[in-house]
Structures are given as C-alpha cells and as structure tokens.
PDB file of C-alpha atoms in Angstrom:
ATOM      1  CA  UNK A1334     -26.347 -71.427   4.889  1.00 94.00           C
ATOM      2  CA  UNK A1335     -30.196 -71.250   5.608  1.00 96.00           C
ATOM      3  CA  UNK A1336     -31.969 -68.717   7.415  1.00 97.00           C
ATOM      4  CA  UNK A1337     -35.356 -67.460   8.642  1.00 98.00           C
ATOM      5  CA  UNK A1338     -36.092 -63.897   8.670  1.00 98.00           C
ATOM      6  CA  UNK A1339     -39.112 -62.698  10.114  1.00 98.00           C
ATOM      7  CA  UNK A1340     -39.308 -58.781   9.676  1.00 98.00           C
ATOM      8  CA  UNK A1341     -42.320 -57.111  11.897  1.00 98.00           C
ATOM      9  CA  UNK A1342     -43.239 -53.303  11.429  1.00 97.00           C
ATOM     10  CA  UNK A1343     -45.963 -51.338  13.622  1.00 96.00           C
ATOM     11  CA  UNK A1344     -49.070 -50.704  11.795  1.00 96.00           C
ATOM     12  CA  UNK A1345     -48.757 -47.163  11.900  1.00 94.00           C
ATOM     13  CA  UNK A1346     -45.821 -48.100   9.310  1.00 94.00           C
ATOM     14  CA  UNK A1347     -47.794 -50.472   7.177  1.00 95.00           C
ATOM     15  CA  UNK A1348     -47.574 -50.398   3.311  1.00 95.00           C
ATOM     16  CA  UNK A1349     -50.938 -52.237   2.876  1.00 93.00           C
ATOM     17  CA  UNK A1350     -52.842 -48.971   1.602  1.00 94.00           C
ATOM     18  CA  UNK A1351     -49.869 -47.980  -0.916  1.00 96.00           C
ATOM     19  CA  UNK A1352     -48.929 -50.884  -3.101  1.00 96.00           C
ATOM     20  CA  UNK A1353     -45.950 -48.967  -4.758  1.00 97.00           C
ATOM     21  CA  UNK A1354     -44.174 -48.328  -1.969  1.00 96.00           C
ATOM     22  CA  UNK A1355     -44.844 -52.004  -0.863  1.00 96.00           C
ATOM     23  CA  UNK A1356     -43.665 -53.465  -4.352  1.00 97.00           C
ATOM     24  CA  UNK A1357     -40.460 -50.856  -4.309  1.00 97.00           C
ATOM     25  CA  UNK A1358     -39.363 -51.936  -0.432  1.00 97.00           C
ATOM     26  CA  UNK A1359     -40.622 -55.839   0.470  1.00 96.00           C
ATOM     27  CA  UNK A1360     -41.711 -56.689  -3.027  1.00 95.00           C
ATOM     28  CA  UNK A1361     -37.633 -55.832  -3.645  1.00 97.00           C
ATOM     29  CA  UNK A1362     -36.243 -57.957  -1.331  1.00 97.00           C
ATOM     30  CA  UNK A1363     -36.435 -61.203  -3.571  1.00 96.00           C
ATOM     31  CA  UNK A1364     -34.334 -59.361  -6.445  1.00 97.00           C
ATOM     32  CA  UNK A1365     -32.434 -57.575  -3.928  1.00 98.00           C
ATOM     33  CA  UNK A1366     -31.555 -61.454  -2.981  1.00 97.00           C
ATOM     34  CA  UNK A1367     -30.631 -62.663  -6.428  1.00 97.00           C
ATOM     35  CA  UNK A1368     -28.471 -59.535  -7.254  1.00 98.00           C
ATOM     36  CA  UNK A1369     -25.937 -60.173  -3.780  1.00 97.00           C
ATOM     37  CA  UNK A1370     -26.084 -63.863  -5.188  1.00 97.00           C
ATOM     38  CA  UNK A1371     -28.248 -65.007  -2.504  1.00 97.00           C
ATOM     39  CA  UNK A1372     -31.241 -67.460  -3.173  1.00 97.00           C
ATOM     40  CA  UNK A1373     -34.563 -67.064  -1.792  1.00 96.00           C
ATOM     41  CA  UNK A1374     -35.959 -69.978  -1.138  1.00 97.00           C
ATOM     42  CA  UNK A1375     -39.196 -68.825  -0.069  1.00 96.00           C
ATOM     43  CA  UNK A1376     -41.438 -65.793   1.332  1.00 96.00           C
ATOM     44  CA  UNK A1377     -44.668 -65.485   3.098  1.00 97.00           C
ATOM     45  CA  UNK A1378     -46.491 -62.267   4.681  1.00 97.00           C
ATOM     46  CA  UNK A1379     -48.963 -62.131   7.570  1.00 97.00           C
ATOM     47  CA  UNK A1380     -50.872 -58.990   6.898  1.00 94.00           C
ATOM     48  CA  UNK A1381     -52.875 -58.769   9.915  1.00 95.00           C
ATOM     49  CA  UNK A1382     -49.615 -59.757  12.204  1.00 97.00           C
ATOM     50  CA  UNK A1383     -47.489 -56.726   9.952  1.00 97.00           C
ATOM     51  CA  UNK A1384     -44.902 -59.870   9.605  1.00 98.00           C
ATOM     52  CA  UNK A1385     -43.282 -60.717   6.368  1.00 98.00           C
ATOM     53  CA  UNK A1386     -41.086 -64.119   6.518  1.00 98.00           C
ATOM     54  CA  UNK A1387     -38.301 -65.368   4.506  1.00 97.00           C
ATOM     55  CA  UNK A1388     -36.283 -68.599   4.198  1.00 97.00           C
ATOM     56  CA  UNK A1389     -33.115 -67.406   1.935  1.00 97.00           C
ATOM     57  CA  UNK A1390     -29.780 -69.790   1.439  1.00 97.00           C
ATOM     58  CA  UNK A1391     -26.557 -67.592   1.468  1.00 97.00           C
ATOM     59  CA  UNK A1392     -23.005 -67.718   1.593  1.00 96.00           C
ATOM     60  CA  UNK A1393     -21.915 -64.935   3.729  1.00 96.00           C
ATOM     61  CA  UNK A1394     -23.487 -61.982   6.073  1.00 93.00           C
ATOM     62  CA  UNK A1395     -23.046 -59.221   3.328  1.00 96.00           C
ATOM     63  CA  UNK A1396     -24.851 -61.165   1.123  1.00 96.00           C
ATOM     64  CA  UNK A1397     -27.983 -61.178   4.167  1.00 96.00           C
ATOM     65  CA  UNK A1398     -27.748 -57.712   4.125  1.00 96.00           C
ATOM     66  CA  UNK A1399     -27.435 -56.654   0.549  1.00 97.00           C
ATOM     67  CA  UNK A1400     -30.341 -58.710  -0.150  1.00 97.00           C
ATOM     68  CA  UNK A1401     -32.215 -56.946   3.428  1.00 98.00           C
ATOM     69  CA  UNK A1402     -31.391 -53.203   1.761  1.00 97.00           C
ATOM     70  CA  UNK A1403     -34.881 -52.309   0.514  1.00 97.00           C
ATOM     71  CA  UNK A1404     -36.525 -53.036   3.894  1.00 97.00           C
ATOM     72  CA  UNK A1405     -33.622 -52.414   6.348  1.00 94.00           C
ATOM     73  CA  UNK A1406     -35.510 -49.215   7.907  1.00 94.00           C
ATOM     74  CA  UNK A1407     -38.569 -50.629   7.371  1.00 95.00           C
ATOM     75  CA  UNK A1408     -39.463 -52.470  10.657  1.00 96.00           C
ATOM     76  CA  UNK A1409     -37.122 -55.178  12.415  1.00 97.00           C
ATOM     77  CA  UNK A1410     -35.697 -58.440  11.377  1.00 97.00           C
ATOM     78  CA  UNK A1411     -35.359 -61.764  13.168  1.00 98.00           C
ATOM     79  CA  UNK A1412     -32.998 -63.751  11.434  1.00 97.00           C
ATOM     80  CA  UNK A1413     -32.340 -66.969  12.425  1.00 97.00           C
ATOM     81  CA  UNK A1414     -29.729 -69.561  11.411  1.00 96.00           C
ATOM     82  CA  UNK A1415     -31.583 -72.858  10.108  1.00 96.00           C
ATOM     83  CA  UNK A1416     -30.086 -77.030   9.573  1.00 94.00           C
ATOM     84  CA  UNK A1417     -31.463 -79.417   8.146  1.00 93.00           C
ATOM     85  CA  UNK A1418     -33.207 -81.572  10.885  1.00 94.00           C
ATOM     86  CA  UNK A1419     -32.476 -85.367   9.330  1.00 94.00           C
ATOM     87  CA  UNK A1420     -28.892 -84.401   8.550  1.00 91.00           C
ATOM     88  CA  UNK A1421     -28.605 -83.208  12.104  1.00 91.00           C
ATOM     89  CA  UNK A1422     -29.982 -86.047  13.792  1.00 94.00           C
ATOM     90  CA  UNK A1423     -27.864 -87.935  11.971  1.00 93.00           C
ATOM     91  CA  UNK A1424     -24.964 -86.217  13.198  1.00 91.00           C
ATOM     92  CA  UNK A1425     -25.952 -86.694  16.596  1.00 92.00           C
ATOM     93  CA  UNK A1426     -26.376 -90.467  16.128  1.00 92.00           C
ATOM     94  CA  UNK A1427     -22.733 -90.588  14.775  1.00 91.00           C
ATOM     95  CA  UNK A1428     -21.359 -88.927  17.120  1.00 89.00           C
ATOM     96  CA  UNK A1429     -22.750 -91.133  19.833  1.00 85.00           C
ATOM     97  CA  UNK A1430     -21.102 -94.495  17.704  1.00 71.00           C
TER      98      UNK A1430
END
C-alpha cells in the first residue's frame, strides 16, 4: 500500500548546518526502507518549510516504522494512506452499473 509521509521538525531542531547528522538520520530513511522490505518510491525536502516528504509502497505498519527508525524522534510525521485515482474512479463507476 502507498503512503505520503510528510515529517516537519522546528528549526531550532534543523540538521541543515551539520550534514552528518542529516545523512545518518533523514539521509537513512531510504535504506532504512529497503532493509524492512519497503520501497521508496520517492523523497523530496523543503528546507525553508523544515518538511521532508516521502511516497513509500509497503506491505504492513512495521514495515512504515522500521523504515521511519532513523528519524522517529526527529520531528513529526504525517502519514497518509494513498490510491490510485484512475483505478478508483473506476471503482466508483462500477459500482454505480
């Protein structure tokens, strides 16, 4: 299943000014994916908005948060289910006949 993380921090928390720690905690999180057998398919940051967004496809919660580990006290995460729109309004049209 698809979903959309956004994960926010305060500036006072931002990693901008110390690239290690950056590369060791949201540079992680696509490997962190791979290793709970999770695929990313996608990630974006917003430096001046302190937002970092992924779109990962996974099979089950622990796999979400395995792959969320290296920045799970970094800030907060949004994480929203996503469908595919065509297949959906598809599925609306068949259900109406």
């Amino acid at each position: 299943m698809l979903f959309h993380i956004t994960h926010t921090h305060e500036p006072a928390q931002c990693l901008y000014r110390d690239p290690e720690r950056l590369a060791a905690t949201f540079g992680a999180v696509p490997a962190a994916m791979e290793a709970a057998g999770a695929r990313m398919v996608g990630s974006w940051v917003n430096g001046a908005a302190h937002a970092f967004y992924y779109v990962v496809d996974v099979d089950s919660h622990e796999q979400l948060l395995a792959g969320l580990d290296p920045i799970v006290d970094r800030g907060h995460a949004d994480i929203r289910p996503l469908t595919d729109l065509m297949a959906t309004v598809r599925s609306l049209q068949d259900r109406r006949g």
